[in-house]
Amino acid sequence: SALVGVSVGRFRYGRGSTRGLSLLLGWLAAMAVHMSYNRLVNAGPLNGTRLAMAVAVGLGGVALTAGFIRWGLWEEGRWLRETLQLKVGVSQQESGLVQRWADLDKLLAPVEARFGRAKRDQAEAFLKLQVQLGLRTKAASLAVEPRQRADLEAQAADLRRRMDEVRRELGIYCMVFVRSIVPPQED
C-alpha cells in the first residue's frame, strides 16, 4: 500500500511521461512484492529457507518504499531550490539555510548565542514557513485543477503574510544576522 500511495502521489503532481511511468512502476512493484510474498508463504510448509526468503521479500518491499520516499525527498529539495527565490520573498542566504535543514541546530547556534533562545526559535519558525511557502508555490504551479491551484495560491499568500509577521518580530538586526549565517550558494 505504501508503494501504491507513493506512485499515486507522484502521478498527482508529476509532469510529462514520468507521471504515468511512476504510477505504472509503483503499481507493478507493489504487485510484484505482494505476489512474491504470497507465493512463498502459500507454497507449502514454511521451512527455514522459505521463511528467510519471505522475510527478504518483505524487507525488499520496505527498501523499495524507502527508495521511493528518498526519491520524493530529493525531488522536494529540487522544488525548494527552484521556488525559494527572491520572487517569493526569500533571500538567497535564507534559501541556503533551508537547503541545509539537517544542520539547522548548528547553523542557528550563533543566533541563540547572540540574541537568545526566543529569537533562535523565531528564526527557525521563519525558516519553516519558508519551506512551506516553497512547497505550496511549487504545488500550485503543478496543480492541474483551477480550484486546487487557487487554494494553494491562497495558502502561499497566507504563508507570505505570516513570514512578514515573524520577520518583523525578529527585527532587522536579527534578520541580517540570520541571512549572514550561510553564504550565497555560488560561494
Short mmCIF file of N, CA, C and O in Angstrom, two decimals, residues 12-15 19 139-149:
data_model
loop_
_atom_site.label_atom_id
_atom_site.label_comp_id
_atom_site.label_asym_id
_atom_site.label_seq_id
_atom_site.Cartn_x
_atom_site.Cartn_y
_atom_site.Cartn_z
N ARG A 12 -0.08 12.36 -9.17
CA ARG A 12 -0.86 13.58 -8.93
C ARG A 12 -0.07 14.84 -9.26
O ARG A 12 -0.61 15.78 -9.83
N TYR A 13 1.21 14.89 -8.89
CA TYR A 13 1.99 16.11 -9.07
C TYR A 13 3.07 15.99 -10.14
O TYR A 13 3.82 16.92 -10.37
N GLY A 14 3.16 14.85 -10.81
CA GLY A 14 4.17 14.68 -11.84
C GLY A 14 3.80 15.39 -13.12
O GLY A 14 2.68 15.84 -13.32
N ARG A 15 4.78 15.49 -13.99
CA ARG A 15 4.58 16.10 -15.30
C ARG A 15 5.18 15.18 -16.37
O ARG A 15 6.14 14.48 -16.13
N ARG A 19 5.12 10.99 -15.18
CA ARG A 19 3.89 10.94 -14.39
C ARG A 19 3.25 9.56 -14.50
O ARG A 19 3.02 8.88 -13.50
N ALA A 139 3.69 23.34 -5.62
CA ALA A 139 2.48 22.54 -5.79
C ALA A 139 1.43 23.32 -6.57
O ALA A 139 0.73 22.75 -7.42
N ALA A 140 1.32 24.63 -6.32
CA ALA A 140 0.35 25.44 -7.06
C ALA A 140 0.72 25.49 -8.54
O ALA A 140 -0.16 25.44 -9.41
N SER A 141 2.02 25.57 -8.83
CA SER A 141 2.43 25.62 -10.24
C SER A 141 2.19 24.28 -10.94
O SER A 141 2.04 24.24 -12.16
N LEU A 142 2.14 23.18 -10.18
CA LEU A 142 1.91 21.87 -10.76
C LEU A 142 0.44 21.45 -10.77
O LEU A 142 0.08 20.48 -11.44
N ALA A 143 -0.38 22.16 -10.01
CA ALA A 143 -1.79 21.78 -9.88
C ALA A 143 -2.49 21.89 -11.23
O ALA A 143 -2.35 22.87 -11.95
N VAL A 144 -3.26 20.87 -11.55
CA VAL A 144 -3.98 20.83 -12.81
C VAL A 144 -5.35 21.47 -12.66
O VAL A 144 -5.81 22.19 -13.54
N GLU A 145 -5.99 21.23 -11.53
CA GLU A 145 -7.34 21.73 -11.31
C GLU A 145 -7.28 23.19 -10.85
O GLU A 145 -6.56 23.53 -9.92
N PRO A 146 -8.06 24.09 -11.46
CA PRO A 146 -8.04 25.50 -11.10
C PRO A 146 -8.41 25.75 -9.63
O PRO A 146 -7.82 26.62 -8.98
N ARG A 147 -9.36 24.98 -9.12
CA ARG A 147 -9.78 25.17 -7.73
C ARG A 147 -8.64 24.83 -6.77
O ARG A 147 -8.39 25.54 -5.80
N GLN A 148 -7.94 23.73 -7.05
CA GLN A 148 -6.81 23.35 -6.21
C GLN A 148 -5.69 24.38 -6.32
O GLN A 148 -5.08 24.74 -5.31
N ARG A 149 -5.41 24.87 -7.53
CA ARG A 149 -4.38 25.89 -7.72
C ARG A 149 -4.73 27.15 -6.92
O ARG A 149 -3.87 27.71 -6.24
#
